[in-house]
Amino acid sequence: MINIRQALLVGGVHGNELNGIFLVKKFEQSRFRHLIQRSHVKTSTMLANPGAIAICQRYVDLDLNRCFRAPDLSDSSLQGHEHTCAKAIAQTLKHRSPDFLMDLHTTTANMGLTLLLGSHHPFNLALAAYLCEGNEWIKVLQVTSTQADGRLRSLCPLGLTLEAGPIAQGTFDAHLFFKTEQTIFKILDYINAWNQGKPLTTPNTLTIYDHIETLDFPRSATGDIDAMVHPQLHGNDYHELHPGDPLFMGFDGKVTRYEGPNTVYPVFIQESAYLEKGIALYLTTRRHVSIPDISSL
Amino acid sequence: MINIRQALLVGGVHGNELNGIFLVKKFEQSRFRHLIQRSHVKTSTMLANPGAIAICQRYVDLDLNRCFRAPDLSDSSLQGHEHTCAKAIAQTLKHRSPDFLMDLHTTTANMGLTLLLGSHHPFNLALAAYLCEGNEWIKVLQVTSTQADGRLRSLCPLGLTLEAGPIAQGTFDAHLFFKTEQTIFKILDYINAWNQGKPLTTPNTLTIYDHIETLDFPRSATGDIDAMVHPQLHGNDYHELHPGDPLFMGFDGKVTRYEGPNTVYPVFIQESAYLEKGIALYLTTRRHVSIPDISSL
């Protein structure tokens, strides 16, 4: 039976995502430390990128959450701030050997609380189903393995990334702060009950949104952005987008429509940090999966 | 009679405020240039901080919109990116000698379209009254002269800063893009009619919000931020805040209330760029001013 004795809660992989940073800072205070301890699971905390946190920027040199690929971690020629940071974190993880990892992020997109699972391990799926039940504002997003590559969560198969939004970089959202905190508590309670051989009742299905396509902004011949996300799409993460629905609006008001054959569900609509990556939004499809029996794990 | 022959439209004083940058880029294209020309007023454009725009950051070294103080502009020891930039802009303004300046900004606060007037020149007041009439989402904010010091708009007494929000840094808002554009067109139409001796009908009163206090986040003994903007206040720019109403919520849920004696109107609630300046929000009071007769100007 799997036994999750050590959990690790990480904030500040991106230095301007304040909600997660200040949740970790809260739990690092002695008067709040007990909140993330359970009888059968110990939780430690980590602020991943103190250099970026100090300047309230996503990163110093480059995106830390793309630096955890195995070849990069062992490449001594990679010496920038975030590569050095990633190697130190990987060492710490080897030392602490957490069984479960929670990585706290925020997004400027209207994605409520989105779970990105570290793997499709049956325990992760069961936990996600437990968290989603009765909580319409919690969603599970599955990106491709190439996209997940290099992420911190790839270092620990049990666990997840929690994205909370919409929150502008460098700002707080108190409402989402406490919702994220409650979700962390529920995760720890779930693990704790499991460890005691008394697993909490878990729904037998889960809805997952699978990334199928990445859309850039429309561009001019010279590569300049030529259109914005359409006002009707703005903030409509996880809502149905039908063939023919508006996607973009040009600076001249011209509308670009979605021309795919099927209904899709856009997410990360206008995530600010994705602008430099040439990403305006993701398209996903929705599926319902059965939760495997985890009693024999 | 004052005669406004040359208008200047500026975007990109802050490199991550995309709506204004792309409005200027639009009007710099030959197919759109005519949109900002009028029979009796010529409009030129400027992208103020190309270095910051290229990296989609507010600034390279420091906030450009604090670099326009007269002593700084003539201080040859100030050589950083933005100081150099400010001096070049001041030279350009001397050369082009615009009679009217519009400076386009965005804010993460929910401030609709906010006008910050370059001065309380009667023409500015009359124009603002004209723009506000029937448009509840346009407000006029007056900051203290110390706060206005160093701003680009201080270089041209006729004109204004347009703040549009809420827009996360590094993102577009198509709805506010076209509202801002329409407002620019109305400004130019107003000036054009004035120049022809046929001033447009202007209301005789205007509502102004006057800055009275700047509030930082509550802090711990060690200077760390100790609370967030309260969920009830979040996004409530320009709404009444009464004595006893919640202002902040601690990371432990503890509420800090407004203890001032009178009703006030908070603005710039959680402007992301103000975090580093130790500003959580501004408090303002509201007053109604009479518009002076401008027919003899």
Coordinates of C-alpha atoms in Angstrom, one line a residue:
Chain A
M1 CA 0.0 0.0 0.0
I2 CA 1.3 3.4 -0.9
N3 CA 2.1 5.5 2.2
I4 CA 2.4 9.3 1.9
R5 CA 4.4 10.4 4.9
Q6 CA 6.0 13.5 3.6
A7 CA 4.2 16.3 1.7
L8 CA 5.8 19.3 0.3
L9 CA 4.0 22.6 -0.3
V10 CA 5.8 25.0 -2.7
G11 CA 5.1 28.6 -3.5
G12 CA 6.9 31.2 -5.5
V13 CA 8.1 29.2 -8.5
H14 CA 7.0 32.4 -10.1
G15 CA 8.0 35.5 -8.0
N16 CA 4.9 37.6 -8.9
E17 CA 2.2 35.1 -8.0
L18 CA 1.5 36.4 -4.6
N19 CA -1.3 34.2 -3.3
G20 CA 0.8 31.1 -3.3
I21 CA 3.9 32.9 -1.9
F22 CA 1.9 34.3 1.0
L23 CA 0.2 31.0 1.7
V24 CA 3.6 29.4 2.1
K25 CA 4.8 32.4 4.2
K26 CA 1.8 32.0 6.4
F27 CA 2.4 28.3 7.1
E28 CA 6.1 29.0 7.8
Q29 CA 5.0 31.1 10.8
S30 CA 5.1 29.1 14.0
R31 CA 1.5 30.1 14.9
F32 CA 0.2 28.7 11.7
R33 CA 2.5 25.7 11.2
H34 CA 0.0 23.3 12.8
L35 CA -2.6 24.0 10.1
I36 CA -0.8 21.9 7.6
Q37 CA 0.3 19.1 9.9
R38 CA -1.8 15.9 10.3
S39 CA -1.4 12.9 12.5
H40 CA -0.2 10.7 9.7
V41 CA 1.4 13.1 7.3
K42 CA 4.1 15.8 7.8
T43 CA 4.1 18.8 5.5
S44 CA 7.1 20.9 4.8
T45 CA 7.2 24.2 2.8
M46 CA 9.4 25.8 0.2
L47 CA 9.7 29.2 -1.5
A48 CA 11.1 28.1 -4.8
N49 CA 12.6 31.3 -6.3
P50 CA 13.5 33.9 -3.6
G51 CA 15.4 36.0 -6.2
A52 CA 12.3 36.4 -8.3
I53 CA 10.1 36.9 -5.2
A54 CA 12.4 39.7 -4.0
I55 CA 11.8 41.7 -7.2
C56 CA 8.2 40.6 -7.6
Q57 CA 8.9 39.3 -11.2
R58 CA 8.0 36.0 -12.7
Y59 CA 11.7 35.2 -13.0
V60 CA 15.2 36.7 -13.0
D61 CA 16.7 35.1 -16.1
L62 CA 14.1 32.6 -17.4
D63 CA 11.0 30.7 -16.4
L64 CA 12.0 28.4 -13.5
N65 CA 9.1 26.1 -14.3
R66 CA 10.7 25.0 -17.5
C67 CA 14.1 24.1 -15.9
F68 CA 13.4 20.7 -14.3
R69 CA 14.1 18.5 -17.3
A70 CA 16.5 15.7 -16.2
P71 CA 19.2 16.6 -18.8
D72 CA 19.2 20.2 -17.8
L73 CA 19.4 19.4 -14.1
S74 CA 22.7 17.5 -14.8
D75 CA 24.1 20.0 -17.3
S76 CA 26.8 21.9 -15.5
S77 CA 27.1 24.4 -18.3
L78 CA 23.6 25.8 -17.4
Q79 CA 24.5 28.5 -14.8
G80 CA 21.8 31.2 -14.9
H81 CA 19.8 32.1 -11.9
E82 CA 16.8 29.8 -12.5
H83 CA 19.0 26.8 -13.7
T84 CA 21.0 27.1 -10.5
C85 CA 17.8 27.4 -8.5
A86 CA 16.3 24.3 -10.2
K87 CA 19.3 22.2 -9.4
A88 CA 19.2 23.3 -5.7
I89 CA 15.5 22.5 -5.5
A90 CA 16.1 19.0 -7.1
Q91 CA 18.8 18.4 -4.5
T92 CA 16.5 19.4 -1.7
L93 CA 13.8 17.1 -3.0
K94 CA 16.3 14.2 -3.2
H95 CA 17.2 15.0 0.5
R96 CA 13.6 15.5 1.8
S97 CA 12.2 12.8 -0.6
P98 CA 8.6 14.1 -0.4
D99 CA 5.9 11.5 -1.3
F100 CA 3.5 14.2 -2.4
L101 CA 4.0 17.7 -3.9
M102 CA 1.7 20.7 -4.1
D103 CA 2.9 23.6 -6.3
L104 CA 0.9 26.8 -5.9
H105 CA 0.5 29.2 -8.8
T106 CA -1.9 32.0 -10.0
T107 CA -3.0 32.9 -13.4
T108 CA -4.5 36.0 -15.0
A109 CA -7.0 33.8 -16.7
N110 CA -10.5 33.2 -15.2
M111 CA -9.8 29.5 -14.3
G112 CA -11.1 29.4 -10.7
L113 CA -9.0 26.6 -9.1
T114 CA -7.4 24.4 -11.7
L115 CA -5.6 21.2 -10.8
L116 CA -2.7 20.0 -13.0
L117 CA -1.9 16.5 -11.8
G118 CA 1.7 15.3 -11.5
S119 CA 0.7 12.1 -13.2
H120 CA -2.4 10.0 -13.9
H121 CA -1.5 7.8 -10.9
P122 CA -4.8 6.3 -9.6
F123 CA -4.3 8.1 -6.3
N124 CA -4.0 11.5 -8.0
L125 CA -7.2 10.8 -10.0
A126 CA -9.1 9.7 -6.9
L127 CA -7.9 12.7 -5.0
A128 CA -8.9 15.0 -7.8
A129 CA -12.4 13.4 -8.0
Y130 CA -12.8 13.9 -4.3
L131 CA -11.8 17.6 -4.5
C132 CA -14.0 18.3 -7.5
E133 CA -17.2 16.8 -6.1
G134 CA -19.7 19.6 -5.4
N135 CA -17.1 22.2 -6.4
E136 CA -17.9 23.5 -9.9
W137 CA -15.1 26.1 -9.6
I138 CA -12.4 23.3 -9.3
K139 CA -11.4 21.8 -12.7
V140 CA -8.8 19.3 -13.8
L141 CA -6.6 20.2 -16.7
Q142 CA -4.4 17.7 -18.5
V143 CA -1.6 19.1 -20.7
T144 CA 0.6 17.0 -23.0
S145 CA 3.7 15.3 -21.6
T146 CA 5.9 17.6 -23.7
Q147 CA 4.2 20.6 -22.0
A148 CA 4.5 19.1 -18.6
D149 CA 8.2 18.4 -19.2
G150 CA 10.5 20.7 -17.2
R151 CA 7.8 21.5 -14.6
L152 CA 8.5 21.2 -10.9
R153 CA 5.6 18.8 -10.5
S154 CA 7.4 16.3 -12.9
L155 CA 9.9 15.6 -10.0
C156 CA 7.2 13.9 -7.9
P157 CA 4.6 11.6 -9.5
L158 CA 2.2 12.0 -6.7
G159 CA 0.9 15.6 -6.3
L160 CA -0.4 18.5 -8.4
T161 CA -0.1 22.1 -9.4
L162 CA -2.8 24.4 -8.2
E163 CA -3.6 27.3 -10.4
A164 CA -5.8 30.0 -9.0
G165 CA -7.3 32.9 -11.1
P166 CA -8.1 35.4 -12.3
I167 CA -5.4 37.2 -10.3
A168 CA -3.2 40.0 -11.8
Q169 CA 0.5 39.4 -11.3
G170 CA 1.7 41.3 -8.2
T171 CA -1.7 41.4 -6.6
F172 CA -3.6 39.3 -4.0
D173 CA -7.1 37.8 -4.2
A174 CA -8.3 37.2 -0.7
H175 CA -11.3 35.1 -1.8
L176 CA -9.1 32.7 -3.8
F177 CA -6.4 32.8 -1.0
F178 CA -8.8 31.1 1.4
K179 CA -10.3 28.8 -1.3
T180 CA -6.8 27.6 -2.1
E181 CA -6.1 27.1 1.6
Q182 CA -9.2 25.1 2.1
T183 CA -8.3 22.9 -0.8
I184 CA -4.8 22.3 0.7
F185 CA -6.5 21.3 3.9
K186 CA -8.8 18.9 2.1
I187 CA -5.9 17.3 0.3
L188 CA -4.0 16.8 3.5
D189 CA -7.2 15.4 5.2
Y190 CA -7.6 13.0 2.3
I191 CA -4.0 11.8 2.5
N192 CA -4.3 11.5 6.2
A193 CA -7.4 9.3 6.1
W194 CA -5.8 7.2 3.4
N195 CA -2.7 6.6 5.6
Q196 CA -4.9 5.4 8.4
G197 CA -6.5 2.9 6.2
K198 CA -9.8 4.8 6.3
P199 CA -10.0 6.3 2.8
L200 CA -12.6 9.0 2.3
T201 CA -15.6 8.3 0.1
T202 CA -14.5 9.2 -3.5
P203 CA -16.8 9.7 -6.5
N204 CA -16.2 7.1 -9.2
T205 CA -15.9 9.5 -12.2
L206 CA -13.9 12.6 -12.9
T207 CA -14.1 15.3 -15.6
I208 CA -10.8 16.1 -17.3
Y209 CA -10.0 18.8 -19.8
D210 CA -7.4 17.7 -22.2
H211 CA -5.2 20.2 -24.0
I212 CA -5.5 19.7 -27.8
E213 CA -4.2 22.9 -29.3
T214 CA -2.3 26.1 -28.5
L215 CA -3.4 29.3 -30.2
D216 CA -1.2 32.3 -30.8
F217 CA -2.7 35.8 -31.4
P218 CA -3.3 36.6 -35.1
R219 CA -0.2 38.3 -36.4
S220 CA 0.7 40.6 -39.2
A221 CA 3.1 39.8 -42.0
T222 CA 5.9 41.4 -39.8
G223 CA 5.0 39.2 -36.8
D224 CA 3.2 41.9 -34.8
I225 CA 0.1 41.0 -32.8
D226 CA -2.8 41.9 -34.9
A227 CA -5.9 41.2 -32.7
M228 CA -7.0 40.8 -29.2
V229 CA -9.1 38.0 -27.5
H230 CA -12.7 38.7 -28.4
P231 CA -14.7 40.4 -25.6
Q232 CA -17.2 37.5 -25.7
L233 CA -14.4 35.0 -25.1
H234 CA -12.5 37.1 -22.5
G235 CA -12.9 35.5 -19.1
N236 CA -14.8 32.5 -20.5
D237 CA -12.3 29.8 -19.5
Y238 CA -13.9 26.3 -19.5
H239 CA -17.0 27.5 -21.3
E240 CA -18.1 25.9 -24.5
L241 CA -16.6 27.4 -27.7
H242 CA -18.6 26.3 -30.8
P243 CA -17.5 26.3 -34.4
G244 CA -18.2 29.8 -35.7
D245 CA -18.0 31.5 -32.3
P246 CA -15.7 34.6 -32.1
L247 CA -12.1 34.0 -31.0
F248 CA -10.3 37.3 -31.7
M249 CA -11.1 40.9 -32.5
G250 CA -8.7 42.9 -34.7
F251 CA -7.6 46.4 -33.7
D252 CA -9.9 47.4 -36.6
G253 CA -12.8 45.5 -35.1
K254 CA -12.6 42.6 -37.5
V255 CA -13.7 39.3 -35.9
T256 CA -11.8 36.0 -36.3
R257 CA -14.0 33.0 -35.6
Y258 CA -13.3 29.5 -34.4
E259 CA -13.2 27.2 -37.4
G260 CA -12.6 23.8 -35.8
P261 CA -15.1 21.0 -36.4
N262 CA -16.1 20.5 -32.8
T263 CA -17.0 22.2 -29.6
V264 CA -14.0 22.9 -27.4
Y265 CA -13.2 24.5 -24.0
P266 CA -10.7 27.3 -24.0
V267 CA -8.4 27.8 -21.0
F268 CA -5.5 30.0 -20.0
I269 CA -7.3 32.7 -22.0
Q270 CA -4.9 35.7 -21.8
E271 CA -2.5 34.3 -19.2
S272 CA -0.2 37.3 -19.1
A273 CA 3.0 35.3 -18.8
Y274 CA 2.2 33.4 -22.0
L275 CA 2.4 36.4 -24.2
E276 CA 6.1 36.1 -24.6
K277 CA 5.7 32.4 -25.4
G278 CA 3.3 33.3 -28.3
I279 CA 0.3 31.8 -26.6
A280 CA -3.1 33.6 -26.5
L281 CA -5.0 30.5 -25.1
Y282 CA -5.3 26.8 -25.0
L283 CA -8.1 24.7 -26.5
T284 CA -9.2 21.6 -24.6
T285 CA -11.7 18.8 -25.0
R286 CA -13.7 17.4 -22.1
R287 CA -13.9 13.8 -21.1
H288 CA -15.2 11.8 -18.1
V289 CA -12.9 9.2 -16.8
S290 CA -13.7 6.3 -14.4
I291 CA -11.7 6.4 -11.2
P292 CA -9.9 3.1 -10.8
D293 CA -10.2 1.1 -7.6
I294 CA -7.4 2.4 -5.3
S295 CA -8.1 0.1 -2.4
S296 CA -5.4 -2.3 -3.5
L297 CA -2.7 0.4 -4.0
Chain B
M1 CA -8.4 82.5 -27.8
I2 CA -6.5 79.4 -27.2
N3 CA -5.9 77.4 -30.3
I4 CA -5.0 73.7 -30.1
R5 CA -3.3 72.9 -33.4
Q6 CA -1.1 70.1 -32.4
A7 CA -2.2 67.1 -30.3
L8 CA 0.2 64.4 -29.2
L9 CA -1.0 60.8 -28.3
V10 CA 1.4 58.8 -26.2
G11 CA 1.4 55.1 -25.4
G12 CA 3.9 52.8 -23.7
V13 CA 5.2 55.1 -20.9
H14 CA 4.9 51.7 -19.2
G15 CA 5.9 48.8 -21.4
N16 CA 3.4 46.2 -20.2
E17 CA 0.3 48.3 -20.6
L18 CA -0.7 46.9 -23.9
N19 CA -4.0 48.6 -24.7
G20 CA -2.4 52.0 -25.0
I21 CA 0.6 50.7 -26.8
F22 CA -1.5 49.0 -29.5
L23 CA -3.8 51.9 -29.9
V24 CA -0.8 54.0 -30.8
K25 CA 0.6 51.3 -33.0
K26 CA -2.8 51.2 -34.7
F27 CA -2.8 54.9 -35.5
E28 CA 0.8 54.7 -36.7
Q29 CA -0.4 52.5 -39.6
S30 CA -1.1 54.4 -42.7
R31 CA -4.6 52.8 -43.1
F32 CA -5.7 54.1 -39.7
R33 CA -3.8 57.4 -39.5
H34 CA -6.8 59.4 -40.7
L35 CA -8.8 58.3 -37.7
I36 CA -7.0 60.7 -35.4
Q37 CA -6.8 63.7 -37.9
R38 CA -9.3 66.4 -37.8
S39 CA -9.7 69.5 -40.1
H40 CA -8.5 71.9 -37.5
V41 CA -6.2 69.8 -35.3
K42 CA -3.2 67.5 -36.3
T43 CA -2.4 64.6 -34.1
S44 CA 1.0 62.9 -33.9
T45 CA 1.9 59.8 -31.9
M46 CA 4.7 58.5 -29.7
L47 CA 5.7 55.2 -28.1
A48 CA 7.4 56.5 -25.0
N49 CA 9.5 53.6 -23.8
P50 CA 10.4 51.2 -26.6
G51 CA 13.0 49.5 -24.4
A52 CA 10.4 48.6 -21.8
I53 CA 7.8 47.7 -24.5
A54 CA 10.3 45.2 -26.1
I55 CA 10.5 43.3 -22.9
C56 CA 6.9 43.8 -21.9
Q57 CA 7.9 45.2 -18.5
R58 CA 6.7 48.4 -16.8
Y59 CA 10.3 49.8 -17.1
V60 CA 13.9 48.8 -17.6
D61 CA 15.6 50.6 -14.7
L62 CA 12.9 52.7 -13.0
D63 CA 9.4 54.1 -13.5
L64 CA 9.6 56.5 -16.5
N65 CA 6.5 58.4 -15.3
R66 CA 8.4 59.7 -12.3
C67 CA 11.3 61.0 -14.4
F68 CA 9.9 64.3 -15.8
R69 CA 10.7 66.6 -13.0
A70 CA 12.5 69.8 -14.4
P71 CA 15.6 69.3 -12.2
D72 CA 16.0 65.7 -13.2
L73 CA 15.6 66.5 -16.9
S74 CA 18.5 68.9 -16.7
D75 CA 20.7 66.7 -14.4
S76 CA 23.4 65.2 -16.6
S77 CA 24.4 62.7 -13.9
L78 CA 21.1 60.8 -14.4
Q79 CA 22.0 58.4 -17.1
G80 CA 19.8 55.3 -16.6
H81 CA 17.5 54.0 -19.3
E82 CA 14.4 55.9 -18.2
H83 CA 16.2 59.1 -17.4
T84 CA 17.7 59.1 -20.8
C85 CA 14.4 58.3 -22.3
A86 CA 12.7 61.1 -20.4
K87 CA 15.2 63.6 -21.6
A88 CA 14.7 62.5 -25.2
I89 CA 11.0 62.8 -24.9
A90 CA 11.2 66.3 -23.3
Q91 CA 13.4 67.3 -26.3
T92 CA 10.9 65.9 -28.7
L93 CA 8.1 67.8 -27.0
K94 CA 10.1 71.0 -27.2
H95 CA 10.5 70.4 -30.9
R96 CA 6.9 69.3 -31.7
S97 CA 5.5 71.7 -29.1
P98 CA 2.1 70.0 -28.8
D99 CA -0.7 72.1 -27.5
F100 CA -2.5 69.1 -26.1
L101 CA -1.2 65.8 -24.7
M102 CA -3.0 62.4 -24.2
D103 CA -1.1 59.8 -22.3
L104 CA -2.6 56.3 -22.4
H105 CA -2.2 53.9 -19.4
T106 CA -3.9 50.8 -18.0
T107 CA -4.4 49.7 -14.4
T108 CA -5.1 46.4 -12.7
A109 CA -7.7 48.3 -10.6
N110 CA -11.4 48.4 -11.6
M111 CA -11.3 52.0 -12.5
G112 CA -13.2 52.0 -15.9
L113 CA -11.8 55.0 -17.8
T114 CA -10.2 57.5 -15.4
L115 CA -9.1 60.9 -16.5
L116 CA -6.2 62.6 -14.7
L117 CA -6.0 66.1 -16.0
G118 CA -2.7 67.8 -16.8
S119 CA -3.9 70.9 -15.0
H120 CA -7.2 72.5 -13.8
H121 CA -7.1 74.8 -16.8
P122 CA -10.7 75.7 -17.6
F123 CA -10.5 74.0 -21.0
N124 CA -9.4 70.7 -19.4
L125 CA -12.3 70.9 -17.0
A126 CA -14.8 71.7 -19.7
L127 CA -13.5 68.8 -21.8
A128 CA -13.7 66.4 -18.9
A129 CA -17.3 67.5 -18.2
Y130 CA -18.1 66.9 -21.8
L131 CA -16.6 63.4 -21.7
C132 CA -18.2 62.4 -18.4
E133 CA -21.8 63.4 -19.4
G134 CA -23.9 60.3 -19.7
N135 CA -20.9 58.0 -19.2
E136 CA -20.9 56.7 -15.6
W137 CA -17.8 54.6 -16.4
I138 CA -15.7 57.8 -17.0
K139 CA -14.4 59.4 -13.8
V140 CA -12.0 62.3 -13.1
L141 CA -9.3 61.8 -10.5
Q142 CA -7.3 64.6 -9.0
V143 CA -4.0 63.7 -7.3
T144 CA -1.9 66.1 -5.3
S145 CA 0.7 68.3 -7.1
T146 CA 3.5 66.3 -5.4
Q147 CA 2.0 63.1 -6.8
A148 CA 1.6 64.6 -10.3
D149 CA 5.2 65.8 -10.2
G150 CA 7.5 63.9 -12.6
R151 CA 4.6 62.7 -14.7
L152 CA 4.7 63.1 -18.5
R153 CA 1.5 65.0 -18.4
S154 CA 3.2 67.7 -16.3
L155 CA 5.0 68.8 -19.5
C156 CA 1.9 70.0 -21.2
P157 CA -0.8 71.9 -19.2
L158 CA -3.5 71.1 -21.7
G159 CA -4.3 67.4 -21.8
L160 CA -4.7 64.4 -19.7
T161 CA -3.7 60.8 -18.7
L162 CA -6.3 58.1 -19.5
E163 CA -6.2 55.1 -17.2
A164 CA -8.3 52.1 -18.3
G165 CA -8.9 49.1 -16.1
P166 CA -9.1 46.5 -14.8
I167 CA -6.5 45.1 -17.2
A168 CA -3.7 42.7 -16.0
Q169 CA -0.3 43.8 -17.1
G170 CA 0.7 42.1 -20.4
T171 CA -2.9 41.5 -21.5
F172 CA -5.4 43.2 -23.7
D173 CA -9.0 44.1 -23.0
A174 CA -10.8 44.6 -26.3
H175 CA -13.8 46.2 -24.7
L176 CA -11.8 48.9 -23.0
F177 CA -9.6 49.2 -26.2
F178 CA -12.5 50.5 -28.2
K179 CA -13.9 52.5 -25.3
T180 CA -10.6 54.3 -25.0
E181 CA -10.5 54.8 -28.8
Q182 CA -13.9 56.3 -28.8
T183 CA -12.9 58.7 -26.0
I184 CA -9.8 59.8 -28.0
F185 CA -12.1 60.5 -30.9
K186 CA -14.5 62.5 -28.7
I187 CA -11.6 64.5 -27.4
L188 CA -10.4 65.3 -30.9
D189 CA -13.9 66.2 -32.0
Y190 CA -14.3 68.5 -29.0
I191 CA -11.0 70.3 -29.8
N192 CA -11.8 70.5 -33.4
A193 CA -15.2 72.1 -32.8
W194 CA -13.5 74.5 -30.4
N195 CA -10.9 75.5 -32.9
Q196 CA -13.6 76.3 -35.4
G197 CA -15.3 78.7 -33.0
K198 CA -18.2 76.3 -32.6
P199 CA -17.7 74.8 -29.1
L200 CA -19.7 71.7 -28.3
T201 CA -22.4 72.0 -25.6
T202 CA -20.7 71.3 -22.3
P203 CA -22.4 70.5 -18.9
N204 CA -21.8 73.2 -16.3
T205 CA -20.7 70.9 -13.5
L206 CA -18.2 68.1 -13.1
T207 CA -17.6 65.5 -10.4
I208 CA -14.0 65.2 -9.3
Y209 CA -12.5 62.7 -6.9
D210 CA -9.7 64.2 -4.9
H211 CA -6.9 62.1 -3.5
I212 CA -6.7 62.6 0.3
E213 CA -4.8 59.6 1.6
T214 CA -2.5 56.8 0.4
L215 CA -2.9 53.5 2.3
D216 CA -0.2 50.8 2.4
F217 CA -1.0 47.2 3.3
P218 CA -0.9 46.4 7.0
R219 CA 2.6 45.2 7.8
S220 CA 4.2 43.0 10.5
A221 CA 6.9 44.2 12.8
T222 CA 9.5 43.1 10.3
G223 CA 7.8 45.0 7.4
D224 CA 6.2 42.0 5.7
I225 CA 2.8 42.5 4.2
D226 CA 0.3 41.1 6.7
A227 CA -3.0 41.4 5.0
M228 CA -4.8 41.6 1.6
V229 CA -7.4 43.9 0.3
H230 CA -10.7 42.7 1.8
P231 CA -12.9 40.7 -0.7
Q232 CA -15.7 43.2 -0.2
L233 CA -13.5 46.1 -1.2
H234 CA -11.7 44.3 -4.1
G235 CA -12.8 45.8 -7.4
N236 CA -15.0 48.4 -5.7
D237 CA -13.0 51.5 -7.0
Y238 CA -15.1 54.7 -6.8
H239 CA -17.7 53.0 -4.5
E240 CA -18.6 54.5 -1.1
L241 CA -16.4 53.3 1.8
H242 CA -18.1 54.1 5.1
P243 CA -16.5 54.3 8.6
G244 CA -16.4 50.7 9.9
D245 CA -16.4 49.1 6.4
P246 CA -13.8 46.4 5.9
L247 CA -10.5 47.4 4.3
F248 CA -8.1 44.5 4.7
M249 CA -8.2 40.9 5.5
G250 CA -5.3 39.3 7.3
F251 CA -3.8 35.9 6.1
D252 CA -5.5 34.6 9.3
G253 CA -8.9 36.1 8.3
K254 CA -8.7 39.0 10.7
V255 CA -10.5 42.1 9.3
T256 CA -9.1 45.6 9.5
R257 CA -11.8 48.3 9.1
Y258 CA -11.8 51.8 7.8
E259 CA -11.6 54.1 10.9
G260 CA -11.8 57.5 9.2
P261 CA -14.6 59.9 10.2
N262 CA -16.3 60.3 6.8
T263 CA -17.3 58.4 3.7
V264 CA -14.6 58.1 1.2
Y265 CA -14.1 56.6 -2.3
P266 CA -11.2 54.2 -2.8
V267 CA -9.3 54.1 -6.1
F268 CA -6.3 52.3 -7.5
I269 CA -7.3 49.4 -5.3
Q270 CA -4.6 46.8 -5.9
E271 CA -2.8 48.5 -8.8
S272 CA -0.1 45.9 -9.3
A273 CA 2.7 48.4 -10.0
Y274 CA 2.0 50.2 -6.8
L275 CA 3.0 47.2 -4.6
E276 CA 6.7 48.1 -4.8
K277 CA 5.8 51.7 -3.9
G278 CA 4.1 50.5 -0.7
I279 CA 0.6 51.5 -1.9
A280 CA -2.4 49.3 -1.5
L281 CA -5.0 51.9 -2.5
Y282 CA -5.8 55.6 -2.5
L283 CA -8.7 57.2 -0.6
T284 CA -10.5 60.1 -2.3
T285 CA -13.3 62.5 -1.5
R286 CA -15.9 63.5 -4.1
R287 CA -16.9 67.1 -5.0
H288 CA -18.8 68.8 -7.7
V289 CA -17.2 71.7 -9.4
S290 CA -18.7 74.4 -11.6
I291 CA -17.3 74.6 -15.1
P292 CA -16.0 78.1 -15.7
D293 CA -17.2 80.0 -18.8
I294 CA -14.6 79.1 -21.4
S295 CA -16.0 81.2 -24.2
S296 CA -13.5 84.0 -23.5
L297 CA -10.4 81.8 -23.4

